[in-house]
Short mmCIF file of N, CA and C in Angstrom, two decimals:
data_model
loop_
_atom_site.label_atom_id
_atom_site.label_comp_id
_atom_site.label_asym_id
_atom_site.label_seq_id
_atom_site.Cartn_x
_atom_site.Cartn_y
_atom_site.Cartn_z
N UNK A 152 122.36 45.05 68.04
CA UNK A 152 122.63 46.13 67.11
C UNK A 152 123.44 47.19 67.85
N UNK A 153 124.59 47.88 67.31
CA UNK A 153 125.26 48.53 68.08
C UNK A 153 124.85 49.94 67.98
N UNK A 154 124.95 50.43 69.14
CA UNK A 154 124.07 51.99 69.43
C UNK A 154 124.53 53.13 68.30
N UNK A 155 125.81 52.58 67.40
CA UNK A 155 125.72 53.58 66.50
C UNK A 155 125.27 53.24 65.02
N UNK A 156 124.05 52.05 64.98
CA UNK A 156 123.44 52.07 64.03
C UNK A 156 122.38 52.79 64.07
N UNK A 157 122.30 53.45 62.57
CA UNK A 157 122.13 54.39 62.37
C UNK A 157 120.20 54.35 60.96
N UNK A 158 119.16 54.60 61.74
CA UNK A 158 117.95 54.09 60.80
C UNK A 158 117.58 55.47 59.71
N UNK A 159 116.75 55.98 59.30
CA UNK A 159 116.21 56.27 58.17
C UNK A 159 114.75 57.27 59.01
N UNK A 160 115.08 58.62 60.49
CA UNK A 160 114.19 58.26 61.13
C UNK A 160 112.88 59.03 60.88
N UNK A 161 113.18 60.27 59.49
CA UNK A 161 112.49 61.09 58.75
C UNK A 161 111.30 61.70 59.66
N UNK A 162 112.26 62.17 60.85
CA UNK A 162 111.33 62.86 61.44
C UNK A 162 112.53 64.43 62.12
N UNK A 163 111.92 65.37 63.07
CA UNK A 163 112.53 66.50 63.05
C UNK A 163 113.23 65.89 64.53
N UNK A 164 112.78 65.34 65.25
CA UNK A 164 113.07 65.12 66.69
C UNK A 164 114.48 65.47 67.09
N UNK A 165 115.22 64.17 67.02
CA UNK A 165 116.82 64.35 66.52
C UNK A 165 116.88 65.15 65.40
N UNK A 166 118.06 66.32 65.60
CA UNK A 166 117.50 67.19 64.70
C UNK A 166 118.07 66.85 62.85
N UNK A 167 119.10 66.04 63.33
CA UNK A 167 119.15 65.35 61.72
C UNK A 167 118.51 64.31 61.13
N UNK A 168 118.52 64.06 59.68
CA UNK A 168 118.01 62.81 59.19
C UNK A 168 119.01 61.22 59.49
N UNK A 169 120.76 61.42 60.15
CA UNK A 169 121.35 60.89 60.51
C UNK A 169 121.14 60.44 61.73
N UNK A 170 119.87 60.40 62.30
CA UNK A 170 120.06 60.29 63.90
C UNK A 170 120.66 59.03 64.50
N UNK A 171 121.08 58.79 65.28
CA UNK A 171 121.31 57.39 66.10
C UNK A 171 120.51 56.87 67.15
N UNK A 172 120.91 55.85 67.61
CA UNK A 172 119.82 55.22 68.68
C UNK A 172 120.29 55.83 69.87
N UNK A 173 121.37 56.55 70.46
CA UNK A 173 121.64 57.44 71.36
C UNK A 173 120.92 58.38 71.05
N UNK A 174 120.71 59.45 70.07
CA UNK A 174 120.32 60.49 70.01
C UNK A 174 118.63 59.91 70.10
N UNK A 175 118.24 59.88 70.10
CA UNK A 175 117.04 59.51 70.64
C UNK A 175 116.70 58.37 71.86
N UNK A 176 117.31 57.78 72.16
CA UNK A 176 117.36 57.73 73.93
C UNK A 176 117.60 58.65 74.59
N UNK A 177 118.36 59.79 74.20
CA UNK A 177 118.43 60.58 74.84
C UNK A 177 117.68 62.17 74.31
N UNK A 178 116.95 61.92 73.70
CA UNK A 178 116.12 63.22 73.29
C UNK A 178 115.37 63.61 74.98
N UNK A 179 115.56 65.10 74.77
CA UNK A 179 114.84 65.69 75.94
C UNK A 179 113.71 65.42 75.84
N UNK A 180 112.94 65.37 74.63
CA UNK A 180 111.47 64.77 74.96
C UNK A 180 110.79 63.43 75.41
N UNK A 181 111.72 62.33 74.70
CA UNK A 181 111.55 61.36 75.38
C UNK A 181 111.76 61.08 77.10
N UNK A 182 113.09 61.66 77.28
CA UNK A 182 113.17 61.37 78.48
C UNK A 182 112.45 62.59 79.63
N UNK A 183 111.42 63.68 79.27
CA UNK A 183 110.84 63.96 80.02
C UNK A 183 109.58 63.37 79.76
N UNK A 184 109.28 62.48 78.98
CA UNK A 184 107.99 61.50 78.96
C UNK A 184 108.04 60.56 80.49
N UNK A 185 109.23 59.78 80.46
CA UNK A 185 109.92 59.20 81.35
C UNK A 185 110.15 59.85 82.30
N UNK A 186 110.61 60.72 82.57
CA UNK A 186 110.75 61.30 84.32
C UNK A 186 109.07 61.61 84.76
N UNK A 187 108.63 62.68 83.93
CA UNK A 187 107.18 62.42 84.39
C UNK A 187 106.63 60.73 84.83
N UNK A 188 106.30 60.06 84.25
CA UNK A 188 105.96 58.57 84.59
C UNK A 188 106.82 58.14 86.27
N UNK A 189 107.92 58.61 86.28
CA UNK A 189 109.03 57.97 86.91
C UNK A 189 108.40 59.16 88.32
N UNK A 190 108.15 59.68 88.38
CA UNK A 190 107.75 61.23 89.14
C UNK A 190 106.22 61.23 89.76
N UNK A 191 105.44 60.15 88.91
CA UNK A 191 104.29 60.41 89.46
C UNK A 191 103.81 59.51 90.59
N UNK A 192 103.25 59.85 91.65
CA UNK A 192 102.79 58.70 92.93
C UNK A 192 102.70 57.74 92.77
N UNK A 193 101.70 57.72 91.96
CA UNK A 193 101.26 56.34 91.65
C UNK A 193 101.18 55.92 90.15
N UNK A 194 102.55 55.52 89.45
CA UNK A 194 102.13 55.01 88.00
C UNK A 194 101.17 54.01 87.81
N UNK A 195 100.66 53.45 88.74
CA UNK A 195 99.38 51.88 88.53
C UNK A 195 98.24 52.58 88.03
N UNK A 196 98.16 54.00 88.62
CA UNK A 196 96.80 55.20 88.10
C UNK A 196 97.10 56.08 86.99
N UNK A 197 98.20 55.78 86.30
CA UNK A 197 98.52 56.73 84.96
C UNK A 197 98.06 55.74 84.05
N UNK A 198 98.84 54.21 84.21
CA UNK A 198 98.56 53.21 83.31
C UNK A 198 97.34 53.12 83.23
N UNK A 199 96.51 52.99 84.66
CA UNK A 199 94.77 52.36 84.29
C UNK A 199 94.37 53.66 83.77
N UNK A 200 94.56 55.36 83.87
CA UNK A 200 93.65 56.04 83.04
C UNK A 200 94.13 56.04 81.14
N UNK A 201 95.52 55.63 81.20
CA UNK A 201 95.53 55.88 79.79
C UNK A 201 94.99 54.93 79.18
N UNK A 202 94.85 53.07 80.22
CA UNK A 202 94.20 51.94 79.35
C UNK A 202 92.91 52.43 79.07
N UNK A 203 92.52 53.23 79.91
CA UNK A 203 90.96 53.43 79.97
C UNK A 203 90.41 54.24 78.67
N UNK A 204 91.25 55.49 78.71
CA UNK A 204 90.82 56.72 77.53
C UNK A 204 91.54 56.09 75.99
N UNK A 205 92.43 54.73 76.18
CA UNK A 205 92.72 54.63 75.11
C UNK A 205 91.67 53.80 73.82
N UNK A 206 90.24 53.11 74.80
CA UNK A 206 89.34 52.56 74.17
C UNK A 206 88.42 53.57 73.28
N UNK A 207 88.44 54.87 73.92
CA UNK A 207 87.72 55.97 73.58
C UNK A 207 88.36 56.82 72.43
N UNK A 208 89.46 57.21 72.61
CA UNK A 208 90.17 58.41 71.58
C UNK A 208 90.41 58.20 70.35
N UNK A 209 90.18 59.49 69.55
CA UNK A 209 90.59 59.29 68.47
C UNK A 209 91.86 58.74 67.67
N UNK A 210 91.72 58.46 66.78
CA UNK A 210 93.54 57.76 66.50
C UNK A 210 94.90 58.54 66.44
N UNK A 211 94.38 60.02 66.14
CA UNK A 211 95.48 60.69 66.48
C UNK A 211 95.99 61.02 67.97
N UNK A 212 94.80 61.25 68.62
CA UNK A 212 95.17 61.03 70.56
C UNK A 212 95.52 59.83 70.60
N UNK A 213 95.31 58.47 70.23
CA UNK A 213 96.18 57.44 70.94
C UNK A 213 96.92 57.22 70.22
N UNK A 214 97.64 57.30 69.13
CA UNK A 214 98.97 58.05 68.62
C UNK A 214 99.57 58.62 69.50
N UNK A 215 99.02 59.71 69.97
CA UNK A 215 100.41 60.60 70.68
C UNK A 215 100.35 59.83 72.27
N UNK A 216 99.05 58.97 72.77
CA UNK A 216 99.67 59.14 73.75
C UNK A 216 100.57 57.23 73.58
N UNK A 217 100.43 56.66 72.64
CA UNK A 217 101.84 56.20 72.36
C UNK A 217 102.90 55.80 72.44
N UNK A 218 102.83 57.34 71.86
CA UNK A 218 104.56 57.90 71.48
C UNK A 218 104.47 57.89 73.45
N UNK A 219 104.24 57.98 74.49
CA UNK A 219 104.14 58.44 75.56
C UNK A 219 104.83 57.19 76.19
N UNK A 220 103.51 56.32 76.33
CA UNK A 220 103.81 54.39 76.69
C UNK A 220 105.01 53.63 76.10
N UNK A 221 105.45 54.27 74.65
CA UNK A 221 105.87 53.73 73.92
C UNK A 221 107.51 54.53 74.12
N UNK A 222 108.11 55.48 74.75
CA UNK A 222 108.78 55.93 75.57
C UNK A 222 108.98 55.23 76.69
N UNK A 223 107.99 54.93 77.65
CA UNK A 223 108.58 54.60 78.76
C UNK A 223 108.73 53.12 78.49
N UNK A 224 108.56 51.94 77.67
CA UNK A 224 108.67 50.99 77.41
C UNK A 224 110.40 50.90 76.60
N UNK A 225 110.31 51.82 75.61
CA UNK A 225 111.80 52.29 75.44
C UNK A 225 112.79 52.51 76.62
N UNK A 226 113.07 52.97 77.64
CA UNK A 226 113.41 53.77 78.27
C UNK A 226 113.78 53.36 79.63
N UNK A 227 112.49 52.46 79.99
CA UNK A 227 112.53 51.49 81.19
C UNK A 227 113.05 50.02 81.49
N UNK A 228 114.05 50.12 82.59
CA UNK A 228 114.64 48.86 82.76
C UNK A 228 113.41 48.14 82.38
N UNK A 229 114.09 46.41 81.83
CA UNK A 229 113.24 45.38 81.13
C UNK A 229 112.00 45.12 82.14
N UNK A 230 112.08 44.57 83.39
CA UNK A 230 111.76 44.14 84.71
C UNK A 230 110.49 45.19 84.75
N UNK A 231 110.81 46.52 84.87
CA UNK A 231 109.94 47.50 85.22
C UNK A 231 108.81 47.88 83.85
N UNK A 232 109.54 47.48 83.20
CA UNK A 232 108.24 47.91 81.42
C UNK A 232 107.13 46.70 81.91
N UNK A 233 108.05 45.69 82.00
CA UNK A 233 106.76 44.58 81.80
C UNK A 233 106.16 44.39 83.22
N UNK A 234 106.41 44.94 84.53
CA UNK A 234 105.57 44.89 85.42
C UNK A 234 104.27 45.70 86.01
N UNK A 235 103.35 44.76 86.05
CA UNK A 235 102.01 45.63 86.50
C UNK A 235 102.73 46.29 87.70
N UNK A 236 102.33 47.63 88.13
CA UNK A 236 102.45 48.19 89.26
C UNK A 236 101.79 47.36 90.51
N UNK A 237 100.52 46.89 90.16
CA UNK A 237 100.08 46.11 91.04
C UNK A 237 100.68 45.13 91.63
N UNK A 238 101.68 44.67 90.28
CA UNK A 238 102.48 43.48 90.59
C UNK A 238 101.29 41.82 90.53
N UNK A 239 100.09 42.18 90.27
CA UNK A 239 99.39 41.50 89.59
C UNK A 239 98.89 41.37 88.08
N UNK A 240 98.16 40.50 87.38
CA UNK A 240 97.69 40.41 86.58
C UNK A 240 96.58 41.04 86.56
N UNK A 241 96.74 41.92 86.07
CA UNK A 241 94.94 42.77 86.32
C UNK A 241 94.65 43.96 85.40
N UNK A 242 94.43 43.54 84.09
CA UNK A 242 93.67 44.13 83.35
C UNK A 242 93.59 45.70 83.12
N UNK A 243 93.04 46.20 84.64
CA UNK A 243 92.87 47.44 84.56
C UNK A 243 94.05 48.24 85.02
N UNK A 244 94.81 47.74 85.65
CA UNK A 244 96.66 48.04 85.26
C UNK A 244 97.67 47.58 84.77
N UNK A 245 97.60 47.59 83.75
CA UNK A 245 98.37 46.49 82.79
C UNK A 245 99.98 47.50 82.86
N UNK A 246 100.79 46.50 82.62
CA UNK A 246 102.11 46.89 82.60
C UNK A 246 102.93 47.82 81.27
N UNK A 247 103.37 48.73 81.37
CA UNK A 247 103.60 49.44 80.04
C UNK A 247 103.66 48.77 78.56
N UNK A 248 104.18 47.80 78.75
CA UNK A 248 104.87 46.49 77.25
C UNK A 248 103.10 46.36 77.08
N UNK A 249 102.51 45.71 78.40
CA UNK A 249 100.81 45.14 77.74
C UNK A 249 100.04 46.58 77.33
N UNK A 250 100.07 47.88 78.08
CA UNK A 250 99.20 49.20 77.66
C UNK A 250 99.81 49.40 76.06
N UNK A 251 101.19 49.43 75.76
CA UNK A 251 101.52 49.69 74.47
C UNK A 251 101.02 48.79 73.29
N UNK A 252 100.72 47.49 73.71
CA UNK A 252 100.58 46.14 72.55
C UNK A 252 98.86 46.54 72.90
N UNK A 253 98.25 46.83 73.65
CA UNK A 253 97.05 47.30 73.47
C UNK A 253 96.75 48.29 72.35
N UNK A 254 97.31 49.51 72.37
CA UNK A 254 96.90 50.57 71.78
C UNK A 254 97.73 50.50 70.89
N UNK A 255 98.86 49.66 70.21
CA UNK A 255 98.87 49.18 68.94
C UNK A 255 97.82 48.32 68.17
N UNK A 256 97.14 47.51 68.84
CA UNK A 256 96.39 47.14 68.49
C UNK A 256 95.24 47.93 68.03
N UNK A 257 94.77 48.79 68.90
CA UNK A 257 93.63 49.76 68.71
C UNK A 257 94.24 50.43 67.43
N UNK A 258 94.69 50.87 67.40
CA UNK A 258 95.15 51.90 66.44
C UNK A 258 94.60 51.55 64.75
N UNK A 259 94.67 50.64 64.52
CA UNK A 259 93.98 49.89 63.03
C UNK A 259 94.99 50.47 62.00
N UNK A 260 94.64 51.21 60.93
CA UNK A 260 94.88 51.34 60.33
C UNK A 260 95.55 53.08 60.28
N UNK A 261 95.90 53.34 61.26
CA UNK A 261 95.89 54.99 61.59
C UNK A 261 97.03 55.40 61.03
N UNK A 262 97.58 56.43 60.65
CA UNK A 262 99.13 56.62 60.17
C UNK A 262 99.90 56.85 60.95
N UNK A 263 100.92 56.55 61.44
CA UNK A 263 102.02 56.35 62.48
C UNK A 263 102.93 58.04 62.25
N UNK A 264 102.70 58.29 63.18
CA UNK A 264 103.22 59.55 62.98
C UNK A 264 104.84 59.80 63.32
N UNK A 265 105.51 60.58 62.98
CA UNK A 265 107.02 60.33 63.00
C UNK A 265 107.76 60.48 64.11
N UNK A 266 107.00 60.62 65.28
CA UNK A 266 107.74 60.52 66.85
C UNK A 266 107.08 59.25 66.81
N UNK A 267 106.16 58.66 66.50
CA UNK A 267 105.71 57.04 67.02
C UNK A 267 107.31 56.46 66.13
N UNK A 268 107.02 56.74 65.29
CA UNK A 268 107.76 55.53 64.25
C UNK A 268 109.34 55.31 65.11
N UNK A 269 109.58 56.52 65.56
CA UNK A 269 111.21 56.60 65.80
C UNK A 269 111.24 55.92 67.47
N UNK A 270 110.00 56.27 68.21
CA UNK A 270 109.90 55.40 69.49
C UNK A 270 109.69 53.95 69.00
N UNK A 271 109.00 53.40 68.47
CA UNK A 271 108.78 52.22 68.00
C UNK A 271 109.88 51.57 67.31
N UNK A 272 110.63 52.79 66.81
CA UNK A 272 112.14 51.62 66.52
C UNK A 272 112.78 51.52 67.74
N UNK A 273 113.38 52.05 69.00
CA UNK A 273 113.65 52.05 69.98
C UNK A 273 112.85 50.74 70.59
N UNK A 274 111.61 50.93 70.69
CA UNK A 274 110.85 49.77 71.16
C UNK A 274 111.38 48.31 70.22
N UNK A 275 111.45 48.23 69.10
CA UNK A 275 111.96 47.30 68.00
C UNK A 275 113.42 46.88 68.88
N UNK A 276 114.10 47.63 69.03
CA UNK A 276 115.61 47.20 69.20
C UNK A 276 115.21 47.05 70.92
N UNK A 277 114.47 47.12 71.70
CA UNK A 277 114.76 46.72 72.95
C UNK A 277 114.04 45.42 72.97
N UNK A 278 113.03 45.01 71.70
CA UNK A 278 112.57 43.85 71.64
C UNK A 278 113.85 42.64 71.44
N UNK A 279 114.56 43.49 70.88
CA UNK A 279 116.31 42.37 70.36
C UNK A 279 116.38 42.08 71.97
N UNK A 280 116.24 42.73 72.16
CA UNK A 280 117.33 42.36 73.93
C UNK A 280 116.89 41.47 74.55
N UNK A 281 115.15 41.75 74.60
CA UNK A 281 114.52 41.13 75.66
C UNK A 281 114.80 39.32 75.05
N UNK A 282 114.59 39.27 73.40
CA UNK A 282 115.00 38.07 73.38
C UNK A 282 116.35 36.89 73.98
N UNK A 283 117.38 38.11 74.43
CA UNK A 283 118.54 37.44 75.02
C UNK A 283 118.42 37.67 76.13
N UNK A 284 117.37 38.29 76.81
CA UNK A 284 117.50 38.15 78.43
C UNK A 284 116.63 37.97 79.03
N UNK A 285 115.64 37.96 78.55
CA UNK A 285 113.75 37.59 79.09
C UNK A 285 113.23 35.97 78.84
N UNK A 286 113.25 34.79 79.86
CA UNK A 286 112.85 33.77 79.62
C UNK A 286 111.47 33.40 80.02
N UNK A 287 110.73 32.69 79.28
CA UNK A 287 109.51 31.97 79.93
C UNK A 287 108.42 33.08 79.74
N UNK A 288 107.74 32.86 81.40
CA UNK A 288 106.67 33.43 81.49
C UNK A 288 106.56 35.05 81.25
N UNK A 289 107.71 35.46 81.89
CA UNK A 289 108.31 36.92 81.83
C UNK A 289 108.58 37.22 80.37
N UNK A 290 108.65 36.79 79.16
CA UNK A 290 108.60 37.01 78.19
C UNK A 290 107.11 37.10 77.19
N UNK A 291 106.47 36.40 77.92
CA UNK A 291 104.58 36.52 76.95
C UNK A 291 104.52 38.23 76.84
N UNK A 292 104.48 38.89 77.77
CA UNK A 292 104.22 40.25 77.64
C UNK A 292 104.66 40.77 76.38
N UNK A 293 106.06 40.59 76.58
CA UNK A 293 107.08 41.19 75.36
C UNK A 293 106.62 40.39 73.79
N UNK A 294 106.23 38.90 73.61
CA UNK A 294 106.05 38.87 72.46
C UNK A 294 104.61 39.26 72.26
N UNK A 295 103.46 39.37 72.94
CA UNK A 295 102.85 39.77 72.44
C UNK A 295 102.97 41.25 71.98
N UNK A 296 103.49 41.83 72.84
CA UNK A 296 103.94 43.36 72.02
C UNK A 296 104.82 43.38 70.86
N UNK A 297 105.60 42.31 70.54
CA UNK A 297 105.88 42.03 69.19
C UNK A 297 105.49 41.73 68.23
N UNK A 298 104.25 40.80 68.58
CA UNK A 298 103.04 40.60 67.28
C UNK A 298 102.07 42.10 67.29
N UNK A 299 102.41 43.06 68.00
CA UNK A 299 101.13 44.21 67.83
C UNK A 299 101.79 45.36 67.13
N UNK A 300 103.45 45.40 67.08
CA UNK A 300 104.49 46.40 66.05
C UNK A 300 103.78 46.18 64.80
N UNK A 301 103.88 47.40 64.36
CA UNK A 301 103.53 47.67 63.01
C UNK A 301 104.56 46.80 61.90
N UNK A 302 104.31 46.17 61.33
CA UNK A 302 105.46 45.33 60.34
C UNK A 302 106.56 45.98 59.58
N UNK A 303 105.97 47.24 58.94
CA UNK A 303 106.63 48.37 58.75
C UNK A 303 107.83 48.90 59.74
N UNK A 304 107.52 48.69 60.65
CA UNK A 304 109.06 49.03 61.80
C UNK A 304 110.07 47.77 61.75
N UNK A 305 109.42 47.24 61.18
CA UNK A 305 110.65 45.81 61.65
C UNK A 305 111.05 45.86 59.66
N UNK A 306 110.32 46.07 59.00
CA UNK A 306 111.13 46.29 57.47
C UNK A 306 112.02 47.24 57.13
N UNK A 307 111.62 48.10 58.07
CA UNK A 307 112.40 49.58 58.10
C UNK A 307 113.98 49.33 58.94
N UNK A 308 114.22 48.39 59.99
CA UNK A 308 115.11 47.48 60.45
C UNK A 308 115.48 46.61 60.02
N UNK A 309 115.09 46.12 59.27
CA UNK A 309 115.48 44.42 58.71
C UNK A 309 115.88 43.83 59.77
N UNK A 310 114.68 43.87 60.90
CA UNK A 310 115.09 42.80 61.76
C UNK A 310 114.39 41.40 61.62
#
């Protein structure tokens, strides 16, 4: 999809209803979601506390924090979203793509609030990619975070 298609993103972020997929890759908020992450010592201990508090919080806290995971999964070379910091398989540091398809999951039935929706199309269109450049094993991560998108983001795309 070419970066000047243009979605429906009915939120204030980008400050028009015209936004593009640039203008929100490059929103200052997203990308200070991302430098924070990118900034902190140890991201293997951001991931395991947010997997942790995300079993606990209410649906509007794991909503926003999200929009957070769901940023740096946007945002982050392919390689680096889907790698545990550990660089193992291990649960209690799961790699941004697995913390996000988690707490989509959690989320149930919650209402997607309009910075999720517009990260989650971002997340939607980097799912396009990974299909042309992610093979094999290195790809389970990514589709299971494709079966945990809200269906609604991918109708809202007609992807």
């Amino acid at each position: 999809m070419p970066p000047e298609k243009r979605w429906r993103p009915a939120v204030a972020p980008p400050s028009n209803g015209e936004a593009t997929v640039d203008d929100w890759k490059t929103h200052p908020r997203l990308r200070k979601h991302l430098q924070r992450f990118l900034d902190s010592p140890d991201p293997g201990r951001v991931l395991s506390r947010y997997s942790a508090q995300a079993q606990n919080l209410s649906p509007e806290k794991l909503l926003r924090i999200a929009v957070h995971v769901g940023a740096w999964v946007a945002l982050l070379p392919l390689e680096q979203a889907a790698a545990s910091p550990s660089g193992e398989e291990d649960v209690s540091q799961p790699s941004p793509v697995q913390l996000l398809a988690r707490i989509l999951r959690l989320r149930g039935r919650a209402k997607i609030s309009d910075w999720l929706q517009g990260v989650l199309h971002l997340v939607a269109l980097r799912l396009q990619d990974v299909r042309r450049e992610v093979q094999g094993q290195a790809a389970r991560p990514w589709m299971d975070l494709r079966r945990s998108m809200p269906k609604a983001i991918w109708r809202e795309l007609r992807i």
